[in-house]
Short mmCIF file of C-alpha atoms in Angstrom, two decimals:
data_model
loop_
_atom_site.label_atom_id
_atom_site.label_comp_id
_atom_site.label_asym_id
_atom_site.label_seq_id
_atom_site.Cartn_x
_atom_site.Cartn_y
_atom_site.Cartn_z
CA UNK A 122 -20.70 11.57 20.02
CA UNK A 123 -18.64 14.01 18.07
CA UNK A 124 -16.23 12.67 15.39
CA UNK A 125 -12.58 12.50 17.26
CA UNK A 126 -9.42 12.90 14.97
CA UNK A 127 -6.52 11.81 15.88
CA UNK A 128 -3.23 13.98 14.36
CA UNK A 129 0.41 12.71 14.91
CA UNK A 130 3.04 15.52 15.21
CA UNK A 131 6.46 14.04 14.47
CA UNK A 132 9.54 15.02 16.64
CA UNK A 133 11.01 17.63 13.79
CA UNK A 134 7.74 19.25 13.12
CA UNK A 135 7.06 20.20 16.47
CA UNK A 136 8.46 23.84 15.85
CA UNK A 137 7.62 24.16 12.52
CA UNK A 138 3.91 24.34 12.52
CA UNK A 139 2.72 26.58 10.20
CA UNK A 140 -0.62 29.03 10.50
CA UNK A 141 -2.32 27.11 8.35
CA UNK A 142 -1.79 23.68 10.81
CA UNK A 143 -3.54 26.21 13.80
CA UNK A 144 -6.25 27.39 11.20
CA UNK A 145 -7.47 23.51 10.62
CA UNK A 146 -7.34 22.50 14.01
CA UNK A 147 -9.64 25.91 14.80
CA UNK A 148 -11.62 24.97 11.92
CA UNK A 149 -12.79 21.31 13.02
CA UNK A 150 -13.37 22.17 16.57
CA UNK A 151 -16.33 24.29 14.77
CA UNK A 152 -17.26 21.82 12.98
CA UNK A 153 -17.83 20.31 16.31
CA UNK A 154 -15.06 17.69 16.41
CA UNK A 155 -12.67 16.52 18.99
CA UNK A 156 -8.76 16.23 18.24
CA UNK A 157 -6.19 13.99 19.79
CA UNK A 158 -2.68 14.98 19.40
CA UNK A 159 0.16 12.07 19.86
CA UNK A 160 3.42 13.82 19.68
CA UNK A 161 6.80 12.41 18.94
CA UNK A 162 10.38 13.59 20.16
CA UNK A 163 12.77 11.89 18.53
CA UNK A 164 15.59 14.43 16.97
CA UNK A 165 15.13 15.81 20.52
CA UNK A 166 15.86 12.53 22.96
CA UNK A 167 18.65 11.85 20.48
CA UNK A 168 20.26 14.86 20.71
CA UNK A 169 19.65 15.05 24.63
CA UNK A 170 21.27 11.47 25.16
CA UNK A 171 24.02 12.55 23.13
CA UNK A 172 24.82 14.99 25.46
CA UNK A 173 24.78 12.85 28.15
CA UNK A 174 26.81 9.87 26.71
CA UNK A 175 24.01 7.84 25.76
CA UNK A 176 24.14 4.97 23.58
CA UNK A 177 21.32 6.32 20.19
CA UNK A 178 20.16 2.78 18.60
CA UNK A 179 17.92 1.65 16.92
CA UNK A 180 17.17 -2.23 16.03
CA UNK A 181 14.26 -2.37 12.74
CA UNK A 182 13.74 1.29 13.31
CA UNK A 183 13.03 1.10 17.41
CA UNK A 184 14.38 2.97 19.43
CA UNK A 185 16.36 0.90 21.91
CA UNK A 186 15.70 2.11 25.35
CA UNK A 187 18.00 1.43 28.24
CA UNK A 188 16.88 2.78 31.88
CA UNK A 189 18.66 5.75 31.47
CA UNK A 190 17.62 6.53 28.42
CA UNK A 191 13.94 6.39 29.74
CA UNK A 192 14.48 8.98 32.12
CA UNK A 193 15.76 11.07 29.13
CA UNK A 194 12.98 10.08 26.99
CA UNK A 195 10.81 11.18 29.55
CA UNK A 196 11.97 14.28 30.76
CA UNK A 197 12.30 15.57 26.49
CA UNK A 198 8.95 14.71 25.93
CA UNK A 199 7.29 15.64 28.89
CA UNK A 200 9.39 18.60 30.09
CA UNK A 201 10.44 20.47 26.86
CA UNK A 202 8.32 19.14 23.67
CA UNK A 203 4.76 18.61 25.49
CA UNK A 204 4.69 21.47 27.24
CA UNK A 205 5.96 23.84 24.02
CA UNK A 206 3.22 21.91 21.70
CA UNK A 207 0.78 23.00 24.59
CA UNK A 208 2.02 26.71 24.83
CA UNK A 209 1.87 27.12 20.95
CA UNK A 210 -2.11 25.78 20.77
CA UNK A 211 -2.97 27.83 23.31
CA UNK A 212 -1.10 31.23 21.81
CA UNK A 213 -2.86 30.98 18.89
CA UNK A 214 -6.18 30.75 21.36
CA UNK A 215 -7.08 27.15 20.99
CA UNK A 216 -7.70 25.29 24.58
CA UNK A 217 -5.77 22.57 25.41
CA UNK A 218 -4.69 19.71 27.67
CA UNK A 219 -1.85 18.33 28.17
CA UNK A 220 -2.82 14.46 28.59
CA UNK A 221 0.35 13.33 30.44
CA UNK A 222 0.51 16.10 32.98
CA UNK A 223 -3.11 14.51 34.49
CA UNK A 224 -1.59 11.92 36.90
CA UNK A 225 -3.08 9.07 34.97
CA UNK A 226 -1.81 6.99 32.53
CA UNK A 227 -3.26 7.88 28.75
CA UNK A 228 -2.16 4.39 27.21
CA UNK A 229 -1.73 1.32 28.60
CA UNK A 230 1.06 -1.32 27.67
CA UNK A 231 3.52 -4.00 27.59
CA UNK A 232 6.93 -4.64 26.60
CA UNK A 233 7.76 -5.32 23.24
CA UNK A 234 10.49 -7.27 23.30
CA UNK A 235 12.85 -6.51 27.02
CA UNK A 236 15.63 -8.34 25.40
CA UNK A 237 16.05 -6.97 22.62
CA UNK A 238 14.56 -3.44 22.86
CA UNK A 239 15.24 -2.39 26.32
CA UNK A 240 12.06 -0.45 28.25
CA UNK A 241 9.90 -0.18 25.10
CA UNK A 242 6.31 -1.49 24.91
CA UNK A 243 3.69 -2.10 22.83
CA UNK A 244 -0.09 -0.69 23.58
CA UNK A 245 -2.65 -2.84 24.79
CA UNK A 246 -5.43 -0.35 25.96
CA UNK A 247 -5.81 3.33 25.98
CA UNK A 248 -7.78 5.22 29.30
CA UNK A 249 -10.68 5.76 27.19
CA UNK A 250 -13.33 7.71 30.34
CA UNK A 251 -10.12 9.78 31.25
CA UNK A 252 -9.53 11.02 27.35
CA UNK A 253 -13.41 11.37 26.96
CA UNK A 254 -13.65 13.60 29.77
CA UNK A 255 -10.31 15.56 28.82
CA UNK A 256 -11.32 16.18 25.23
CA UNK A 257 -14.80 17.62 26.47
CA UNK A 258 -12.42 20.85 27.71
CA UNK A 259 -10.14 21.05 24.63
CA UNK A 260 -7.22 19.36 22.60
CA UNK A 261 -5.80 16.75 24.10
CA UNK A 262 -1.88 16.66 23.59
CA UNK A 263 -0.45 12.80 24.36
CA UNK A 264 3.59 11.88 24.38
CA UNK A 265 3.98 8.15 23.46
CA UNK A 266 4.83 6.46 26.77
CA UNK A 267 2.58 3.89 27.94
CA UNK A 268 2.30 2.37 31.89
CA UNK A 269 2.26 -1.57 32.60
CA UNK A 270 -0.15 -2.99 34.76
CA UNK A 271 2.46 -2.78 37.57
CA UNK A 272 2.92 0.59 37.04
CA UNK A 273 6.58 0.33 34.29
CA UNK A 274 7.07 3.17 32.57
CA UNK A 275 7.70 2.35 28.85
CA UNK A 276 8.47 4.05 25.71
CA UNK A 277 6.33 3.86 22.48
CA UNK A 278 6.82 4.52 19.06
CA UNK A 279 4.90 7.76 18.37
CA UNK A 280 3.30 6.17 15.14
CA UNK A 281 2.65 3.40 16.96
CA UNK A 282 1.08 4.96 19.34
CA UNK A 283 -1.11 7.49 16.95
CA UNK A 284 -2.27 3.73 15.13
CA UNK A 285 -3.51 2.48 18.77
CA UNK A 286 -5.48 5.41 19.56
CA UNK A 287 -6.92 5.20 16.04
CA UNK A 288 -7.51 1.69 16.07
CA UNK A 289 -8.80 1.23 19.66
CA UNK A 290 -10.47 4.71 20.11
CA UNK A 291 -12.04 5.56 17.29
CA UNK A 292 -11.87 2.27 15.00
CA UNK A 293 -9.49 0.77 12.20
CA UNK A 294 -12.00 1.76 9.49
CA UNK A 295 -13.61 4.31 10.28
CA UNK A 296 -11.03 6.47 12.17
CA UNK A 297 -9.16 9.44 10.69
CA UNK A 298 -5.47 9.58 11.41
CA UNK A 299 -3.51 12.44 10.54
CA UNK A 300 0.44 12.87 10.23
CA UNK A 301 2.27 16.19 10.79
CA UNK A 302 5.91 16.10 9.54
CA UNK A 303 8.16 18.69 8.89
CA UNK A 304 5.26 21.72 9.33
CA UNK A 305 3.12 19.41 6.42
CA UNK A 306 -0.23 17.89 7.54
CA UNK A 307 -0.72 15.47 5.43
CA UNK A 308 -4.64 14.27 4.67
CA UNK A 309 -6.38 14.90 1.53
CA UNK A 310 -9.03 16.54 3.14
CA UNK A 311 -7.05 19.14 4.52
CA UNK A 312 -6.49 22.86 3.13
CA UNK A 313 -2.53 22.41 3.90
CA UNK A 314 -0.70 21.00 0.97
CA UNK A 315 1.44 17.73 -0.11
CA UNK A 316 -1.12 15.30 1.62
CA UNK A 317 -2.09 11.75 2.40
CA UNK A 318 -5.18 10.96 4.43
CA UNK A 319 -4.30 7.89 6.65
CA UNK A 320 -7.22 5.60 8.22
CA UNK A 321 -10.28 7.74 6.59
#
């Protein structure tokens, strides 16, 4: 099975990739590995709920998520930042799938804490044959929203999410998660500068 690395884009960083970012995503899929991109949206669903009169919280650095901010959540991540991450990978000729635009759920979960948080979950599984069969054709591209067993939408933490597809996909210790902030990639084992590896 080819190695599978898992790289977390945050929210800001999402349009301020940098050639170099392109270059080492180019350069592992030669080396024969598989990449899993978790992407967050964060600057963008607060500035969209802004607009619409939303209430931006956040309780021990979550996100609390009423309905309506769910639908906004939602829509940012899967109608603006998804599909521009997607757009980018594939200008600079590197195939990709958008994970979330398949009609099945990528991670599976379960609220967090209703009371307190609002629609926000916690992962408890990830669709491991559909990811296996979407990486096969390219880089997978995932926004952190996860699906109850009945079917709940939910929002998830975007590290949180990155950690779960580490830990449950690939394995705590031996996995290799990779974090993306502000156009820096940040592994020690990567050609772009200023770098921490995380889970290798």
């Amino acid at each position: 099975m080819s190695q599978i690395i898992v790289v977390k884009v945050g929210g800001h960083a999402t349009d301020q990739l940098t050639e170099e970012f392109f270059e080492q995503l180019r350069s592992w899929r030669q080396m024969g590995k598989q990449i899993l991109i978790v992407h967050g949206g964060g600057p963008q669903i607060s500035e969209w709920s802004a607009q619409l009169n939303l209430p931006v919280a956040k309780i021990n650095g979550v996100r609390v998520t009423s309905s309506q901010t769910l639908k906004v959540t939602q829509a940012v991540l899967l109608g603006l930042v998804q599909p521009a991450l997607c757009r980018q990978l594939s200008a600079h000729g590197l195939p990709v799938v958008g994970l979330n635009a398949g009609g099945q759920p990528v991670l599976v979960g379960d609220y967090l804490d209703q009371a307190v948080y609002g629609e926000v979950g916690e992962v408890t599984g990830i669709n491991r044959d559909y990811i296996d069969h979407a990486l096969a054709d390219g880089i997978g591209v995932c926004a952190p929203l996860a699906v109850t067993k009945s079917g709940k939408n939910l929002n998830v933490n975007g590290d949180v999410a990155a950690a779960a597809f580490r830990d449950q996909f690939i394995g705590q210790a031996a996995g290799n998660l990779r974090s993306v902030e502000y156009g820096t990639c940040f592994s020690n084992v990567c050609p772009i500068p200023d770098g921490n590896c995380f889970g290798a």
